[in-house]
Short mmCIF file of C-alpha atoms in Angstrom, two decimals:
data_model
loop_
_atom_site.label_atom_id
_atom_site.label_comp_id
_atom_site.label_asym_id
_atom_site.label_seq_id
_atom_site.Cartn_x
_atom_site.Cartn_y
_atom_site.Cartn_z
CA UNK A 173 -18.09 -20.32 16.89
CA UNK A 174 -14.85 -20.80 19.47
CA UNK A 175 -14.13 -23.93 18.59
CA UNK A 176 -14.47 -23.13 14.67
CA UNK A 177 -11.98 -20.39 15.54
CA UNK A 178 -9.45 -22.85 17.66
CA UNK A 179 -9.57 -25.29 14.67
CA UNK A 180 -8.60 -22.65 11.99
CA UNK A 181 -5.72 -21.45 13.98
CA UNK A 182 -4.98 -25.06 14.91
CA UNK A 183 -4.88 -25.53 10.84
CA UNK A 184 -3.07 -22.75 10.14
CA UNK A 185 -0.58 -23.75 12.47
CA UNK A 186 -0.19 -27.18 10.53
CA UNK A 187 0.03 -25.35 7.15
CA UNK A 188 2.66 -23.40 8.48
CA UNK A 189 4.68 -26.34 9.75
CA UNK A 190 4.08 -28.09 6.43
CA UNK A 191 5.26 -24.88 4.50
CA UNK A 192 8.27 -24.61 6.66
CA UNK A 193 9.35 -27.79 6.09
CA UNK A 194 9.45 -27.50 2.57
CA UNK A 195 10.78 -24.25 2.56
CA UNK A 196 14.07 -25.42 4.41
CA UNK A 197 15.74 -26.43 1.19
CA UNK A 198 18.99 -24.71 0.81
CA UNK A 199 18.75 -22.85 3.78
CA UNK A 200 22.12 -22.34 5.79
CA UNK A 201 23.41 -20.26 8.68
CA UNK A 202 21.13 -18.02 10.36
CA UNK A 203 18.66 -18.25 8.03
CA UNK A 204 17.98 -22.15 8.48
CA UNK A 205 18.37 -21.50 12.19
CA UNK A 206 15.36 -19.01 12.04
CA UNK A 207 13.28 -21.45 9.75
CA UNK A 208 13.69 -23.96 12.50
CA UNK A 209 12.55 -21.92 15.05
CA UNK A 210 9.87 -21.10 13.17
CA UNK A 211 9.06 -24.53 12.54
CA UNK A 212 9.12 -25.29 16.32
CA UNK A 213 6.80 -22.40 16.96
CA UNK A 214 4.47 -23.91 14.58
CA UNK A 215 4.72 -27.59 15.69
CA UNK A 216 3.88 -26.13 19.30
CA UNK A 217 1.37 -24.33 18.37
CA UNK A 218 -0.56 -26.93 16.32
CA UNK A 219 -0.13 -29.16 19.14
CA UNK A 220 -1.78 -26.80 21.37
CA UNK A 221 -4.54 -26.15 19.02
CA UNK A 222 -5.31 -29.83 18.72
CA UNK A 223 -6.17 -30.06 22.71
CA UNK A 224 -8.02 -27.22 22.63
CA UNK A 225 -10.51 -28.08 19.79
CA UNK A 226 -10.40 -31.89 21.36
CA UNK A 227 -8.48 -33.65 18.84
CA UNK A 228 -6.35 -34.47 21.19
CA UNK A 229 -6.90 -35.01 24.63
CA UNK A 230 -6.35 -32.08 27.06
CA UNK A 231 -2.94 -32.21 29.02
CA UNK A 232 -2.10 -28.95 30.87
CA UNK A 233 1.42 -30.10 31.27
CA UNK A 234 1.49 -30.45 27.84
CA UNK A 235 0.39 -26.95 27.02
CA UNK A 236 2.70 -25.62 29.65
CA UNK A 237 5.50 -27.33 27.69
CA UNK A 238 4.75 -26.47 23.99
CA UNK A 239 3.85 -22.81 25.64
CA UNK A 240 7.41 -22.66 26.90
CA UNK A 241 9.09 -23.89 23.67
CA UNK A 242 7.46 -21.07 21.75
CA UNK A 243 8.38 -18.46 24.30
CA UNK A 244 12.11 -19.93 24.27
CA UNK A 245 11.71 -19.02 20.52
CA UNK A 246 10.72 -15.36 21.19
CA UNK A 247 12.06 -11.74 22.19
CA UNK A 248 15.69 -11.22 21.62
CA UNK A 249 16.56 -14.73 20.59
CA UNK A 250 14.10 -13.93 17.83
CA UNK A 251 15.38 -10.55 16.72
CA UNK A 252 18.90 -11.92 16.98
CA UNK A 253 17.89 -14.51 13.99
CA UNK A 254 17.50 -11.41 11.74
CA UNK A 255 20.50 -9.83 10.83
CA UNK A 256 20.75 -7.51 8.32
CA UNK A 257 21.66 -9.13 4.80
CA UNK A 258 19.88 -12.11 5.45
CA UNK A 259 16.81 -11.57 3.25
CA UNK A 260 17.68 -13.56 0.59
CA UNK A 261 16.45 -16.61 -0.74
CA UNK A 262 14.76 -19.40 0.71
CA UNK A 263 14.09 -16.55 3.43
CA UNK A 264 10.90 -15.59 3.52
CA UNK A 265 11.44 -12.54 5.72
CA UNK A 266 9.91 -9.36 4.06
CA UNK A 267 12.02 -6.19 4.21
CA UNK A 268 9.44 -4.60 6.73
CA UNK A 269 11.91 -6.55 9.39
CA UNK A 270 14.72 -4.62 8.90
CA UNK A 271 12.82 -1.06 8.03
CA UNK A 272 10.74 -1.20 11.19
CA UNK A 273 12.82 -3.21 13.92
CA UNK A 274 11.18 -1.31 16.63
CA UNK A 275 7.56 -3.01 15.82
CA UNK A 276 9.11 -6.60 14.70
CA UNK A 277 10.85 -6.62 18.44
CA UNK A 278 7.97 -5.95 19.78
CA UNK A 279 6.00 -8.47 18.14
CA UNK A 280 9.07 -10.61 19.41
CA UNK A 281 8.26 -9.75 22.75
CA UNK A 282 4.93 -9.85 22.75
CA UNK A 283 5.18 -13.42 21.69
CA UNK A 284 7.75 -15.02 24.39
CA UNK A 285 5.15 -12.86 26.91
CA UNK A 286 1.94 -13.95 25.12
CA UNK A 287 3.28 -17.83 25.15
CA UNK A 288 4.26 -17.14 28.93
CA UNK A 289 1.22 -16.39 30.12
CA UNK A 290 -0.55 -19.10 28.13
CA UNK A 291 1.72 -21.69 30.00
CA UNK A 292 0.65 -20.30 33.29
CA UNK A 293 -3.34 -20.33 32.16
CA UNK A 294 -2.77 -23.66 31.38
CA UNK A 295 -4.46 -25.19 34.83
CA UNK A 296 -7.56 -22.33 34.36
CA UNK A 297 -10.98 -23.30 33.63
CA UNK A 298 -11.54 -24.22 30.07
CA UNK A 299 -14.37 -23.98 27.89
CA UNK A 300 -17.17 -21.68 26.41
CA UNK A 301 -18.72 -21.31 29.83
CA UNK A 302 -14.98 -20.17 31.25
CA UNK A 303 -14.65 -17.73 28.14
CA UNK A 304 -18.22 -16.15 28.98
CA UNK A 305 -16.97 -15.95 32.48
CA UNK A 306 -13.72 -14.33 31.70
CA UNK A 307 -15.70 -11.44 29.50
CA UNK A 308 -14.37 -13.22 25.99
CA UNK A 309 -17.71 -14.06 24.47
CA UNK A 310 -20.82 -13.37 24.75
CA UNK A 311 -24.17 -14.54 22.03
CA UNK A 312 -21.90 -16.85 20.43
CA UNK A 313 -18.43 -14.91 19.87
CA UNK A 314 -16.17 -12.69 21.47
CA UNK A 315 -17.56 -9.70 22.71
CA UNK A 316 -16.57 -6.29 21.06
CA UNK A 317 -14.63 -5.24 24.43
CA UNK A 318 -12.77 -8.44 24.14
CA UNK A 319 -11.59 -7.88 20.45
CA UNK A 320 -11.01 -4.51 20.72
CA UNK A 321 -8.58 -5.19 23.70
CA UNK A 322 -6.75 -8.03 21.73
CA UNK A 323 -6.55 -6.31 18.54
CA UNK A 324 -6.60 -2.41 19.12
CA UNK A 325 -4.83 -1.14 22.58
CA UNK A 326 -1.84 -3.66 22.69
CA UNK A 327 -3.76 -6.50 24.03
CA UNK A 328 -4.25 -7.56 27.69
CA UNK A 329 -1.64 -7.53 30.05
CA UNK A 330 0.38 -10.49 30.72
CA UNK A 331 -1.82 -11.23 34.28
CA UNK A 332 -4.96 -10.82 32.50
CA UNK A 333 -4.20 -13.67 29.70
CA UNK A 334 -2.32 -15.76 32.66
CA UNK A 335 -5.98 -15.71 34.71
CA UNK A 336 -7.96 -16.45 30.93
CA UNK A 337 -9.10 -19.98 30.36
CA UNK A 338 -6.09 -21.37 28.03
CA UNK A 339 -8.43 -21.04 24.79
CA UNK A 340 -8.44 -16.83 25.48
CA UNK A 341 -4.59 -16.89 26.09
CA UNK A 342 -4.15 -19.30 22.99
CA UNK A 343 -6.40 -17.12 20.40
CA UNK A 344 -4.04 -13.59 21.88
CA UNK A 345 -0.80 -16.06 21.01
CA UNK A 346 -2.41 -16.96 17.49
CA UNK A 347 -3.17 -13.29 17.04
CA UNK A 348 0.20 -12.29 17.53
CA UNK A 349 1.62 -14.54 15.29
CA UNK A 350 -0.82 -13.50 12.51
CA UNK A 351 0.04 -9.70 13.24
CA UNK A 352 4.18 -10.65 12.87
CA UNK A 353 3.27 -12.91 9.37
CA UNK A 354 1.26 -10.07 7.88
CA UNK A 355 3.96 -7.53 8.34
CA UNK A 356 6.77 -9.55 8.34
CA UNK A 357 6.71 -12.61 6.17
CA UNK A 358 6.66 -12.79 2.47
CA UNK A 359 3.77 -15.24 1.23
CA UNK A 360 4.92 -17.69 -1.39
#
């Protein structure tokens, strides 16, 4: 179950990376910069996902490096790439970015914090047994407590994420990306 979830998240990153490459046609200025930043995030997410699902050898240093790429594109840097008036084609930015800037900024900050925690978690024990011990799995999937903490109440603290197996921190990273895309990206 966990491997299938990681596979789905990695595939989603690959799709985003491919779609981002096609969508850059005609982009200029800050719109092009943010599309390139999103592609860097998608590429880094895909690389980590490939390692976690076993498609490429796991390398904790590479996880730290790729998580650093994601963290460097989040937070205030990400928010600054969305000044008012930059919602024109070929941008995929939804109007909600400007109508709910506090939530967008919170997700941008969360992206950076979770990526930093993933970098710290890179050397932690991995696999289903480690996920069970971290309270993230039971009976073949996530426990309702872990899912609730990831989905409903703002998620686990950075310290808790850093103490998780890297798969757990990665799953939270993917949930952060998904939440942002659902609310702040126009699907084409």
